[in-house]
Amino acid sequence: MYFAALLARTEDGWEASDTELDDVETLSDLTDLAREASVDEDTVLVYIEQEDAWFGVVRVDGEEDPRIYVSDASAAARSSYGEILLTDELLGREPGADDEIAALEELVDLDGTEDGEPDEAKDSADGRAGADDPDPDPDLDPDPDAVPAGPLGDLGVLADLGLSEKQLLTLRTDALVEIADALGAAEVLETVR
Protein backbone atom coordinates (compact mmCIF):
# COMPACT_ATOMS: atom_id res chain seq x y z
CA MET A 1 0.00 0.00 0.00
CA TYR A 2 1.28 3.44 -0.95
CA PHE A 3 0.83 6.87 0.56
CA ALA A 4 1.89 10.08 -1.17
CA ALA A 5 1.70 13.66 0.08
CA LEU A 6 2.83 17.10 -1.06
CA LEU A 7 4.12 19.70 1.37
CA ALA A 8 4.38 23.15 -0.20
CA ARG A 9 6.07 26.03 1.62
CA THR A 10 4.24 29.36 1.58
CA GLU A 11 4.66 32.74 3.28
CA ASP A 12 2.33 31.51 6.03
CA GLY A 13 4.01 28.15 6.59
CA TRP A 14 3.41 24.78 4.97
CA GLU A 15 0.39 23.54 3.06
CA ALA A 16 -0.19 19.80 2.84
CA SER A 17 -2.18 17.73 0.39
CA ASP A 18 -2.39 14.06 -0.33
CA THR A 19 -1.87 13.23 -3.94
CA GLU A 20 -2.64 10.49 -6.40
CA LEU A 21 0.26 9.21 -8.47
CA ASP A 22 -1.83 7.29 -11.02
CA ASP A 23 -0.79 9.60 -13.88
CA VAL A 24 2.84 9.86 -12.79
CA GLU A 25 5.15 7.69 -14.89
CA THR A 26 8.46 9.55 -14.75
CA LEU A 27 10.47 11.79 -12.44
CA SER A 28 9.63 14.64 -14.83
CA ASP A 29 5.89 14.01 -14.27
CA LEU A 30 6.45 14.02 -10.50
CA THR A 31 8.47 17.23 -10.70
CA ASP A 32 5.74 18.90 -12.76
CA LEU A 33 3.15 17.83 -10.17
CA ALA A 34 5.25 19.42 -7.42
CA ARG A 35 5.77 22.64 -9.38
CA GLU A 36 2.01 22.95 -9.91
CA ALA A 37 1.57 22.89 -6.12
CA SER A 38 4.30 25.47 -5.60
CA VAL A 39 3.48 28.96 -4.42
CA ASP A 40 5.82 31.60 -5.92
CA GLU A 41 8.29 28.85 -6.93
CA ASP A 42 8.97 28.04 -3.28
CA THR A 43 10.00 24.63 -1.96
CA VAL A 44 7.72 21.64 -2.46
CA LEU A 45 8.37 18.22 -0.96
CA VAL A 46 6.84 15.10 -2.42
CA TYR A 47 6.73 12.22 0.04
CA ILE A 48 6.08 8.67 -1.18
CA GLU A 49 5.90 5.68 1.11
CA GLN A 50 5.32 2.00 0.56
CA GLU A 51 4.08 0.65 3.86
CA ASP A 52 6.76 -1.17 5.87
CA ALA A 53 9.23 -1.17 2.97
CA TRP A 54 10.67 2.24 2.00
CA PHE A 55 10.00 5.96 1.68
CA GLY A 56 11.29 8.64 -0.64
CA VAL A 57 11.45 12.42 -0.56
CA VAL A 58 11.69 14.55 -3.68
CA ARG A 59 12.46 18.23 -3.13
CA VAL A 60 11.64 20.73 -5.85
CA ASP A 61 12.84 24.34 -5.50
CA GLY A 62 11.49 26.43 -8.36
CA GLU A 63 13.10 25.47 -11.66
CA GLU A 64 16.08 23.70 -10.09
CA ASP A 65 16.61 19.98 -10.67
CA PRO A 66 14.78 17.83 -8.13
CA ARG A 67 16.74 16.49 -5.17
CA ILE A 68 15.93 12.90 -4.19
CA TYR A 69 16.40 10.72 -1.13
CA VAL A 70 15.24 7.08 -0.91
CA SER A 71 15.42 5.22 2.42
CA ASP A 72 16.00 1.76 0.89
CA ALA A 73 16.94 1.70 -2.78
CA SER A 74 16.72 -2.08 -3.24
CA ALA A 75 13.18 -2.16 -1.79
CA ALA A 76 12.18 0.85 -3.90
CA ALA A 77 13.53 -0.83 -7.04
CA ARG A 78 10.84 -3.49 -6.66
CA SER A 79 8.13 -0.83 -6.70
CA SER A 80 6.70 1.02 -9.68
CA TYR A 81 6.80 4.33 -7.78
CA GLY A 82 10.27 3.59 -6.46
CA GLU A 83 11.53 3.03 -9.98
CA ILE A 84 10.45 6.60 -10.80
CA LEU A 85 12.81 7.94 -8.12
CA LEU A 86 15.74 5.65 -8.92
CA THR A 87 17.05 7.53 -11.92
CA ASP A 88 20.23 6.57 -13.77
CA GLU A 89 21.91 9.64 -12.28
CA LEU A 90 20.93 8.68 -8.72
CA LEU A 91 22.22 5.15 -9.29
CA GLY A 92 25.46 6.40 -10.87
CA ARG A 93 24.72 4.86 -14.25
CA GLU A 94 25.19 6.24 -17.72
CA PRO A 95 21.79 7.70 -18.72
CA GLY A 96 20.00 5.50 -21.24
CA ALA A 97 22.64 2.74 -21.07
CA ASP A 98 20.02 0.04 -20.41
CA ASP A 99 17.99 1.21 -23.41
CA GLU A 100 21.06 1.16 -25.67
CA ILE A 101 22.05 -2.36 -24.58
CA ALA A 102 18.50 -3.66 -25.08
CA ALA A 103 18.37 -2.11 -28.56
CA LEU A 104 21.72 -3.69 -29.51
CA GLU A 105 20.63 -7.09 -28.23
CA GLU A 106 17.55 -6.88 -30.42
CA LEU A 107 19.65 -6.04 -33.48
CA VAL A 108 22.34 -8.66 -32.92
CA ASP A 109 21.95 -12.25 -31.78
CA LEU A 110 24.78 -12.19 -29.26
CA ASP A 111 25.20 -15.98 -29.05
CA GLY A 112 26.33 -16.15 -32.69
CA THR A 113 23.53 -18.32 -34.03
CA GLU A 114 21.03 -17.42 -36.69
CA ASP A 115 17.35 -17.16 -35.79
CA GLY A 116 15.77 -20.60 -35.80
CA GLU A 117 19.16 -22.37 -35.78
CA PRO A 118 19.84 -24.55 -32.73
CA ASP A 119 22.73 -23.51 -30.57
CA GLU A 120 24.74 -26.75 -30.66
CA ALA A 121 27.61 -25.42 -28.56
CA LYS A 122 25.21 -24.38 -25.82
CA ASP A 123 23.28 -27.68 -26.01
CA SER A 124 26.46 -29.75 -25.70
CA ALA A 125 27.80 -27.57 -22.89
CA ASP A 126 24.50 -27.93 -21.06
CA GLY A 127 24.76 -31.69 -21.48
CA ARG A 128 28.19 -31.73 -19.85
CA ALA A 129 27.26 -29.45 -17.00
CA GLY A 130 26.68 -31.31 -13.81
CA ALA A 131 27.70 -31.82 -10.23
CA ASP A 132 31.40 -31.64 -11.15
CA ASP A 133 31.14 -27.97 -12.19
CA PRO A 134 31.80 -25.55 -9.35
CA ASP A 135 29.19 -22.87 -8.71
CA PRO A 136 30.26 -19.51 -10.07
CA ASP A 137 31.22 -17.04 -7.38
CA PRO A 138 28.79 -14.10 -7.64
CA ASP A 139 31.36 -11.79 -6.01
CA LEU A 140 33.76 -12.26 -8.93
CA ASP A 141 31.35 -10.71 -11.40
CA PRO A 142 29.16 -8.17 -9.61
CA ASP A 143 26.11 -6.99 -11.51
CA PRO A 144 26.77 -3.38 -12.57
CA ASP A 145 23.01 -2.79 -12.71
CA ALA A 146 22.35 -4.02 -9.17
CA VAL A 147 20.60 -1.50 -6.96
CA PRO A 148 22.35 -1.01 -3.61
CA ALA A 149 20.56 -1.89 -0.40
CA GLY A 150 19.97 0.94 2.05
CA PRO A 151 19.68 4.70 1.70
CA LEU A 152 20.49 6.44 -1.56
CA GLY A 153 20.43 10.01 -2.74
CA ASP A 154 20.83 13.49 -1.29
CA LEU A 155 21.24 13.11 2.47
CA GLY A 156 21.10 16.90 2.90
CA VAL A 157 17.74 17.20 1.12
CA LEU A 158 16.04 18.42 4.33
CA ALA A 159 19.03 19.76 6.30
CA ASP A 160 18.21 23.45 5.81
CA LEU A 161 14.57 22.74 6.74
CA GLY A 162 15.37 21.30 10.17
CA LEU A 163 16.15 17.61 9.59
CA SER A 164 19.85 16.77 9.61
CA GLU A 165 21.51 14.06 7.54
CA LYS A 166 21.98 11.93 10.66
CA GLN A 167 18.30 12.28 11.60
CA LEU A 168 17.20 11.43 8.06
CA LEU A 169 19.26 8.23 8.11
CA THR A 170 17.57 7.09 11.34
CA LEU A 171 14.07 7.38 9.88
CA ARG A 172 12.30 4.22 8.81
CA THR A 173 8.92 3.74 7.20
CA ASP A 174 6.13 6.08 8.33
CA ALA A 175 8.75 8.81 8.44
CA LEU A 176 6.40 11.55 7.25
CA VAL A 177 5.25 12.37 10.79
CA GLU A 178 8.83 12.97 11.93
CA ILE A 179 9.66 14.95 8.78
CA ALA A 180 6.55 17.10 9.27
CA ASP A 181 7.49 17.68 12.94
CA ALA A 182 10.96 18.88 11.93
CA LEU A 183 9.44 21.22 9.32
CA GLY A 184 6.81 22.55 11.71
CA ALA A 185 4.09 21.10 9.47
CA ALA A 186 2.65 18.41 11.75
CA GLU A 187 -0.72 20.14 12.14
CA VAL A 188 -1.31 20.68 8.43
CA LEU A 189 -0.21 17.12 7.74
CA GLU A 190 -2.96 15.79 10.02
CA THR A 191 -5.55 17.22 7.61
CA VAL A 192 -4.43 14.87 4.82
CA ARG A 193 -3.31 11.81 6.77
Backbone as JSON, one array per atom type, in Angstrom:
{
  "sequence": "MYFAALLARTEDGWEASDTELDDVETLSDLTDLAREASVDEDTVLVYIEQEDAWFGVVRVDGEEDPRIYVSDASAAARSSYGEILLTDELLGREPGADDEIAALEELVDLDGTEDGEPDEAKDSADGRAGADDPDPDPDLDPDPDAVPAGPLGDLGVLADLGLSEKQLLTLRTDALVEIADALGAAEVLETVR",
  "N": [[0.84, -1.17, 0.0], [0.5, 2.21, -0.81], [1.36, 5.58, 0.13], [1.11, 8.97, -0.6], [2.16, 12.34, -0.38], [2.06, 15.91, -0.65], [3.99, 18.62, 0.4], [3.93, 21.96, 0.52], [5.76, 24.91, 0.73], [4.84, 28.07, 1.95], [4.31, 31.66, 2.35], [2.99, 31.77, 4.74], [3.64, 29.46, 6.08], [3.52, 25.9, 5.9], [1.69, 24.06, 3.46], [-0.32, 21.24, 3.13], [-1.11, 18.38, 1.14], [-2.73, 15.4, 0.14], [-1.88, 13.18, -2.49], [-2.57, 11.75, -5.66], [-0.86, 9.34, -7.55], [-1.4, 8.15, -9.91], [-1.23, 9.06, -12.59], [1.41, 9.59, -12.86], [4.37, 8.81, -14.35], [7.05, 9.21, -14.72], [10.05, 10.76, -13.4], [10.06, 13.37, -14.24], [7.31, 13.87, -14.61], [6.52, 13.75, -11.94], [7.96, 15.87, -10.87], [6.8, 17.99, -12.28], [4.21, 17.86, -11.18], [4.77, 18.61, -8.55], [5.71, 21.23, -8.98], [3.39, 22.45, -9.86], [1.99, 22.62, -7.5], [3.42, 24.45, -6.15], [3.94, 27.58, -4.53], [4.69, 30.69, -5.63], [7.1, 29.66, -6.69], [8.34, 28.41, -4.54], [9.7, 26.05, -2.14], [8.77, 22.65, -2.57], [7.88, 19.56, -1.25], [7.72, 16.2, -2.08], [6.41, 13.35, -0.81], [6.69, 9.91, -0.73], [5.57, 6.76, 0.19], [5.93, 3.31, 0.69], [4.22, 1.09, 2.48], [5.8, -0.22, 5.31], [8.16, -0.79, 3.89], [9.76, 1.14, 2.32], [10.61, 4.66, 1.96], [10.45, 7.74, 0.15], [11.75, 10.99, -0.6], [11.21, 13.79, -2.53], [12.55, 16.8, -3.43], [11.63, 19.89, -4.66], [12.7, 22.91, -5.81], [11.63, 25.67, -7.13], [12.72, 26.15, -10.41], [14.89, 24.52, -10.3], [16.79, 21.42, -10.56], [15.27, 18.41, -9.38], [15.8, 17.18, -6.05], [16.62, 14.15, -4.54], [15.87, 11.62, -2.15], [16.01, 8.31, -1.03], [14.95, 5.87, 1.2], [15.48, 3.1, 1.2], [16.96, 1.74, -1.32], [17.04, -0.75, -2.71], [14.62, -1.96, -1.98], [12.85, -0.06, -2.97], [13.36, -0.33, -5.68], [11.88, -2.49, -6.41], [9.39, -1.56, -6.73], [6.85, 0.17, -8.49], [6.53, 2.94, -8.17], [8.85, 3.51, -6.8], [10.77, 2.97, -8.74], [10.5, 5.21, -10.32], [11.81, 7.17, -8.86], [14.4, 6.21, -8.72], [16.59, 7.14, -10.59], [18.86, 6.97, -13.42], [20.99, 8.73, -12.95], [20.92, 9.02, -10.14], [21.56, 6.44, -9.41], [24.1, 6.29, -10.36], [24.62, 5.54, -12.96], [25.22, 5.42, -16.51], [23.18, 7.56, -18.31], [20.44, 6.18, -20.03], [21.78, 3.88, -20.76], [20.85, 1.26, -20.33], [18.73, 1.15, -22.16], [20.13, 1.4, -24.57], [21.68, -0.94, -24.6], [19.68, -2.91, -24.63], [18.52, -2.33, -27.12], [20.66, -2.93, -28.85], [20.94, -5.67, -28.34], [18.6, -6.59, -29.45], [19.08, -6.09, -32.14], [21.31, -7.64, -32.75], [22.1, -11.05, -32.59], [23.47, -12.18, -29.89], [24.59, -14.66, -29.22], [25.68, -15.77, -31.44], [24.34, -17.44, -33.19], [22.08, -18.06, -35.9], [18.69, -16.89, -36.31], [16.31, -19.3, -35.41], [18.08, -21.39, -35.75], [19.55, -24.12, -34.1], [21.42, -23.87, -31.09], [24.15, -25.46, -30.99], [26.58, -25.58, -29.58], [25.88, -24.56, -27.1], [23.92, -26.41, -26.34], [25.47, -28.78, -26.14], [27.26, -28.04, -24.17], [25.52, -27.65, -22.07], [24.74, -30.25, -21.7], [27.03, -31.39, -20.67], [27.33, -30.1, -18.31], [27.22, -30.41, -14.82], [27.27, -32.01, -11.61], [29.97, -31.88, -11.19], [30.85, -29.38, -11.93], [31.96, -26.38, -10.55], [30.11, -24.0, -8.57], [29.53, -20.77, -9.86], [31.2, -17.93, -8.53], [29.44, -15.35, -7.23], [30.54, -12.95, -6.36], [32.75, -12.48, -7.9], [31.94, -11.45, -10.3], [30.31, -8.87, -10.14], [27.04, -7.54, -10.53], [26.64, -4.83, -12.57], [24.33, -3.39, -12.77], [22.96, -3.72, -10.46], [20.96, -2.68, -7.75], [21.81, -0.8, -4.95], [21.48, -1.86, -1.53], [19.81, -0.18, 1.13], [19.99, 3.34, 2.15], [19.84, 5.96, -0.34], [20.85, 8.69, -2.3], [20.36, 12.25, -1.91], [21.48, 13.17, 1.03], [21.35, 15.55, 2.4], [18.95, 16.7, 1.78], [16.89, 17.71, 3.37], [18.17, 19.19, 5.26], [18.5, 22.04, 5.58], [15.97, 22.63, 6.29], [15.47, 21.72, 8.77], [15.92, 19.04, 9.39], [18.45, 17.01, 9.98], [21.19, 15.3, 8.25], [21.99, 13.02, 9.67], [19.69, 12.56, 11.26], [17.85, 12.03, 9.23], [18.81, 9.62, 8.2], [18.18, 7.9, 10.29], [15.49, 7.55, 10.15], [12.72, 5.44, 9.5], [10.21, 3.5, 7.84], [7.01, 5.16, 7.61], [7.86, 7.72, 8.06], [6.99, 10.25, 7.56], [5.6, 11.68, 9.55], [7.61, 12.38, 11.38], [9.24, 13.89, 9.72], [7.48, 15.98, 9.08], [7.14, 17.06, 11.65], [9.73, 18.09, 12.11], [9.76, 20.06, 10.16], [7.85, 21.74, 11.08], [5.28, 21.29, 10.3], [3.4, 19.57, 11.22], [0.72, 19.86, 12.08], [-0.72, 20.69, 9.77], [-0.29, 18.49, 8.23], [-1.84, 16.55, 9.45], [-4.35, 17.01, 8.44], [-4.45, 15.74, 6.0], [-3.73, 13.16, 6.38]],
  "CA": [[0.0, 0.0, 0.0], [1.28, 3.44, -0.95], [0.83, 6.87, 0.56], [1.89, 10.08, -1.17], [1.7, 13.66, 0.08], [2.83, 17.1, -1.06], [4.12, 19.7, 1.37], [4.38, 23.15, -0.2], [6.07, 26.03, 1.62], [4.24, 29.36, 1.58], [4.66, 32.74, 3.28], [2.33, 31.51, 6.03], [4.01, 28.15, 6.59], [3.41, 24.78, 4.97], [0.39, 23.54, 3.06], [-0.19, 19.8, 2.84], [-2.18, 17.73, 0.39], [-2.39, 14.06, -0.33], [-1.87, 13.23, -3.94], [-2.64, 10.49, -6.4], [0.26, 9.21, -8.47], [-1.83, 7.29, -11.02], [-0.79, 9.6, -13.88], [2.84, 9.86, -12.79], [5.15, 7.69, -14.89], [8.46, 9.55, -14.75], [10.47, 11.79, -12.44], [9.63, 14.64, -14.83], [5.89, 14.01, -14.27], [6.45, 14.02, -10.5], [8.47, 17.23, -10.7], [5.74, 18.9, -12.76], [3.15, 17.83, -10.17], [5.25, 19.42, -7.42], [5.77, 22.64, -9.38], [2.01, 22.95, -9.91], [1.57, 22.89, -6.12], [4.3, 25.47, -5.6], [3.48, 28.96, -4.42], [5.82, 31.6, -5.92], [8.29, 28.85, -6.93], [8.97, 28.04, -3.28], [10.0, 24.63, -1.96], [7.72, 21.64, -2.46], [8.37, 18.22, -0.96], [6.84, 15.1, -2.42], [6.73, 12.22, 0.04], [6.08, 8.67, -1.18], [5.9, 5.68, 1.11], [5.32, 2.0, 0.56], [4.08, 0.65, 3.86], [6.76, -1.17, 5.87], [9.23, -1.17, 2.97], [10.67, 2.24, 2.0], [10.0, 5.96, 1.68], [11.29, 8.64, -0.64], [11.45, 12.42, -0.56], [11.69, 14.55, -3.68], [12.46, 18.23, -3.13], [11.64, 20.73, -5.85], [12.84, 24.34, -5.5], [11.49, 26.43, -8.36], [13.1, 25.47, -11.66], [16.08, 23.7, -10.09], [16.61, 19.98, -10.67], [14.78, 17.83, -8.13], [16.74, 16.49, -5.17], [15.93, 12.9, -4.19], [16.4, 10.72, -1.13], [15.24, 7.08, -0.91], [15.42, 5.22, 2.42], [16.0, 1.76, 0.89], [16.94, 1.7, -2.78], [16.72, -2.08, -3.24], [13.18, -2.16, -1.79], [12.18, 0.85, -3.9], [13.53, -0.83, -7.04], [10.84, -3.49, -6.66], [8.13, -0.83, -6.7], [6.7, 1.02, -9.68], [6.8, 4.33, -7.78], [10.27, 3.59, -6.46], [11.53, 3.03, -9.98], [10.45, 6.6, -10.8], [12.81, 7.94, -8.12], [15.74, 5.65, -8.92], [17.05, 7.53, -11.92], [20.23, 6.57, -13.77], [21.91, 9.64, -12.28], [20.93, 8.68, -8.72], [22.22, 5.15, -9.29], [25.46, 6.4, -10.87], [24.72, 4.86, -14.25], [25.19, 6.24, -17.72], [21.79, 7.7, -18.72], [20.0, 5.5, -21.24], [22.64, 2.74, -21.07], [20.02, 0.04, -20.41], [17.99, 1.21, -23.41], [21.06, 1.16, -25.67], [22.05, -2.36, -24.58], [18.5, -3.66, -25.08], [18.37, -2.11, -28.56], [21.72, -3.69, -29.51], [20.63, -7.09, -28.23], [17.55, -6.88, -30.42], [19.65, -6.04, -33.48], [22.34, -8.66, -32.92], [21.95, -12.25, -31.78], [24.78, -12.19, -29.26], [25.2, -15.98, -29.05], [26.33, -16.15, -32.69], [23.53, -18.32, -34.03], [21.03, -17.42, -36.69], [17.35, -17.16, -35.79], [15.77, -20.6, -35.8], [19.16, -22.37, -35.78], [19.84, -24.55, -32.73], [22.73, -23.51, -30.57], [24.74, -26.75, -30.66], [27.61, -25.42, -28.56], [25.21, -24.38, -25.82], [23.28, -27.68, -26.01], [26.46, -29.75, -25.7], [27.8, -27.57, -22.89], [24.5, -27.93, -21.06], [24.76, -31.69, -21.48], [28.19, -31.73, -19.85], [27.26, -29.45, -17.0], [26.68, -31.31, -13.81], [27.7, -31.82, -10.23], [31.4, -31.64, -11.15], [31.14, -27.97, -12.19], [31.8, -25.55, -9.35], [29.19, -22.87, -8.71], [30.26, -19.51, -10.07], [31.22, -17.04, -7.38], [28.79, -14.1, -7.64], [31.36, -11.79, -6.01], [33.76, -12.26, -8.93], [31.35, -10.71, -11.4], [29.16, -8.17, -9.61], [26.11, -6.99, -11.51], [26.77, -3.38, -12.57], [23.01, -2.79, -12.71], [22.35, -4.02, -9.17], [20.6, -1.5, -6.96], [22.35, -1.01, -3.61], [20.56, -1.89, -0.4], [19.97, 0.94, 2.05], [19.68, 4.7, 1.7], [20.49, 6.44, -1.56], [20.43, 10.01, -2.74], [20.83, 13.49, -1.29], [21.24, 13.11, 2.47], [21.1, 16.9, 2.9], [17.74, 17.2, 1.12], [16.04, 18.42, 4.33], [19.03, 19.76, 6.3], [18.21, 23.45, 5.81], [14.57, 22.74, 6.74], [15.37, 21.3, 10.17], [16.15, 17.61, 9.59], [19.85, 16.77, 9.61], [21.51, 14.06, 7.54], [21.98, 11.93, 10.66], [18.3, 12.28, 11.6], [17.2, 11.43, 8.06], [19.26, 8.23, 8.11], [17.57, 7.09, 11.34], [14.07, 7.38, 9.88], [12.3, 4.22, 8.81], [8.92, 3.74, 7.2], [6.13, 6.08, 8.33], [8.75, 8.81, 8.44], [6.4, 11.55, 7.25], [5.25, 12.37, 10.79], [8.83, 12.97, 11.93], [9.66, 14.95, 8.78], [6.55, 17.1, 9.27], [7.49, 17.68, 12.94], [10.96, 18.88, 11.93], [9.44, 21.22, 9.32], [6.81, 22.55, 11.71], [4.09, 21.1, 9.47], [2.65, 18.41, 11.75], [-0.72, 20.14, 12.14], [-1.31, 20.68, 8.43], [-0.21, 17.12, 7.74], [-2.96, 15.79, 10.02], [-5.55, 17.22, 7.61], [-4.43, 14.87, 4.82], [-3.31, 11.81, 6.77]],
  "C": [[0.89, 1.25, 0.0], [0.56, 4.62, -0.32], [1.72, 7.94, -0.06], [1.3, 11.39, -0.69], [2.63, 14.73, -0.49], [2.84, 18.07, 0.1], [4.72, 20.89, 0.63], [4.59, 24.29, 0.79], [5.46, 27.31, 1.07], [4.73, 30.42, 2.56], [4.13, 32.45, 4.68], [2.69, 30.17, 6.64], [3.87, 27.1, 5.5], [1.95, 24.46, 4.69], [0.59, 22.08, 2.69], [-1.37, 19.33, 2.01], [-1.75, 16.32, 0.06], [-2.51, 14.09, -1.84], [-1.95, 11.83, -4.52], [-1.5, 10.46, -7.42], [-0.1, 8.36, -9.69], [-1.31, 7.75, -12.37], [0.7, 9.9, -13.93], [3.61, 8.63, -13.27], [6.65, 7.94, -14.86], [8.77, 10.57, -13.66], [10.04, 13.17, -12.94], [8.15, 14.9, -14.51], [5.74, 14.39, -12.8], [6.91, 15.44, -10.2], [7.44, 18.26, -11.15], [4.59, 18.99, -11.76], [3.53, 18.7, -8.98], [5.26, 20.9, -7.79], [4.37, 23.25, -9.48], [1.49, 23.3, -8.52], [2.37, 24.02, -5.49], [3.65, 26.85, -5.6], [4.71, 29.85, -4.62], [7.14, 30.84, -6.05], [9.06, 28.52, -5.65], [9.11, 26.52, -3.2], [8.74, 23.78, -1.87], [8.41, 20.3, -2.22], [7.31, 17.23, -1.36], [7.32, 13.92, -1.58], [5.98, 11.01, -0.49], [6.53, 7.57, -0.23], [5.19, 4.4, 0.69], [5.38, 1.4, 1.95], [5.08, -0.45, 4.22], [7.9, -1.57, 4.93], [10.23, -0.03, 2.74], [9.88, 3.54, 1.93], [10.99, 6.77, 0.85], [10.81, 10.07, -0.5], [12.05, 13.05, -1.81], [11.48, 16.02, -3.34], [12.59, 19.0, -4.43], [11.66, 22.18, -5.4], [12.8, 25.11, -6.81], [11.84, 25.61, -9.58], [14.36, 24.62, -11.52], [15.75, 22.22, -10.29], [16.11, 19.43, -9.35], [15.91, 17.15, -7.36], [15.98, 15.31, -4.58], [16.66, 12.17, -3.07], [15.45, 9.52, -1.05], [15.81, 6.3, 0.27], [16.0, 3.83, 2.19], [15.87, 1.54, -0.62], [16.55, 0.33, -3.32], [15.23, -2.39, -3.07], [12.41, -1.29, -2.78], [12.26, 0.35, -5.33], [12.49, -1.88, -7.41], [9.45, -2.87, -6.7], [8.03, 0.08, -7.92], [6.96, 2.49, -9.34], [8.26, 4.53, -7.39], [11.14, 3.7, -7.69], [11.56, 4.44, -10.56], [11.57, 7.41, -10.14], [14.24, 7.48, -8.39], [16.22, 5.9, -10.34], [18.46, 7.0, -12.16], [21.24, 7.43, -13.02], [22.04, 9.29, -10.8], [21.69, 7.37, -8.48], [23.66, 5.16, -9.81], [25.68, 5.67, -12.18], [24.73, 5.87, -15.39], [23.73, 6.35, -18.17], [21.51, 6.98, -20.04], [20.82, 4.27, -21.59], [21.82, 1.46, -21.2], [19.27, 0.0, -21.72], [18.9, 0.88, -24.6], [21.43, -0.32, -25.74], [20.89, -3.21, -25.08], [18.31, -3.52, -26.59], [19.43, -2.9, -29.34], [21.43, -5.19, -29.47], [19.53, -7.5, -29.2], [18.11, -6.94, -31.83], [20.59, -7.21, -33.76], [22.04, -9.84, -32.01], [23.31, -12.52, -31.16], [25.38, -13.58, -29.06], [25.79, -16.52, -30.34], [25.53, -17.08, -33.58], [22.51, -17.5, -34.81], [19.69, -17.73, -36.05], [16.87, -18.51, -36.3], [16.81, -21.7, -35.83], [19.45, -22.82, -34.35], [21.26, -24.15, -32.34], [23.4, -24.78, -30.07], [25.79, -26.63, -29.56], [26.97, -25.3, -27.18], [24.58, -25.7, -25.38], [24.3, -28.68, -25.49], [27.08, -29.33, -24.37], [26.81, -27.84, -21.78], [24.49, -29.41, -20.71], [25.92, -32.1, -20.59], [28.12, -31.13, -18.46], [26.66, -30.4, -15.99], [27.25, -30.99, -12.45], [29.18, -31.5, -10.14], [31.76, -30.17, -11.32], [30.95, -27.17, -10.91], [30.79, -24.43, -9.63], [30.0, -21.61, -8.94], [30.14, -18.63, -8.84], [30.59, -15.7, -7.8], [29.61, -12.86, -7.32], [32.41, -11.49, -7.06], [33.24, -11.4, -10.06], [30.12, -9.95, -10.91], [28.32, -7.55, -10.73], [26.21, -5.46, -11.47], [25.42, -2.67, -12.49], [22.31, -3.05, -11.4], [22.09, -2.71, -8.41], [21.09, -1.75, -5.53], [21.25, -1.06, -2.56], [20.83, -0.66, 0.47], [19.7, 2.28, 1.4], [20.47, 5.1, 0.46], [19.96, 7.83, -1.87], [21.04, 11.13, -1.91], [20.49, 13.49, 0.2], [20.93, 14.48, 3.07], [19.82, 17.52, 2.36], [16.85, 18.01, 2.07], [16.84, 19.16, 5.4], [18.7, 21.22, 6.6], [16.77, 23.69, 6.28], [14.38, 22.19, 8.15], [15.58, 19.82, 10.43], [17.55, 17.29, 9.07], [20.02, 15.46, 8.85], [21.43, 12.87, 8.48], [20.55, 11.56, 11.03], [17.57, 11.59, 10.45], [17.56, 9.95, 7.95], [18.63, 7.33, 9.17], [16.09, 6.83, 11.09], [13.81, 6.07, 9.15], [10.98, 4.52, 8.12], [8.03, 4.55, 8.15], [6.93, 7.26, 8.86], [8.11, 10.18, 8.27], [6.06, 12.34, 8.51], [6.48, 13.07, 11.36], [9.36, 14.08, 11.02], [8.79, 16.18, 8.98], [6.82, 17.81, 10.6], [8.71, 18.59, 12.79], [10.69, 20.14, 11.12], [8.48, 22.18, 9.99], [5.49, 22.44, 10.95], [3.21, 19.97, 9.97], [1.15, 18.66, 11.73], [-1.37, 20.09, 10.76], [-1.27, 19.27, 7.82], [-1.41, 16.3, 8.22], [-4.23, 15.93, 9.16], [-5.6, 16.28, 6.42], [-4.12, 13.41, 5.18], [-4.51, 10.94, 7.03]]
}
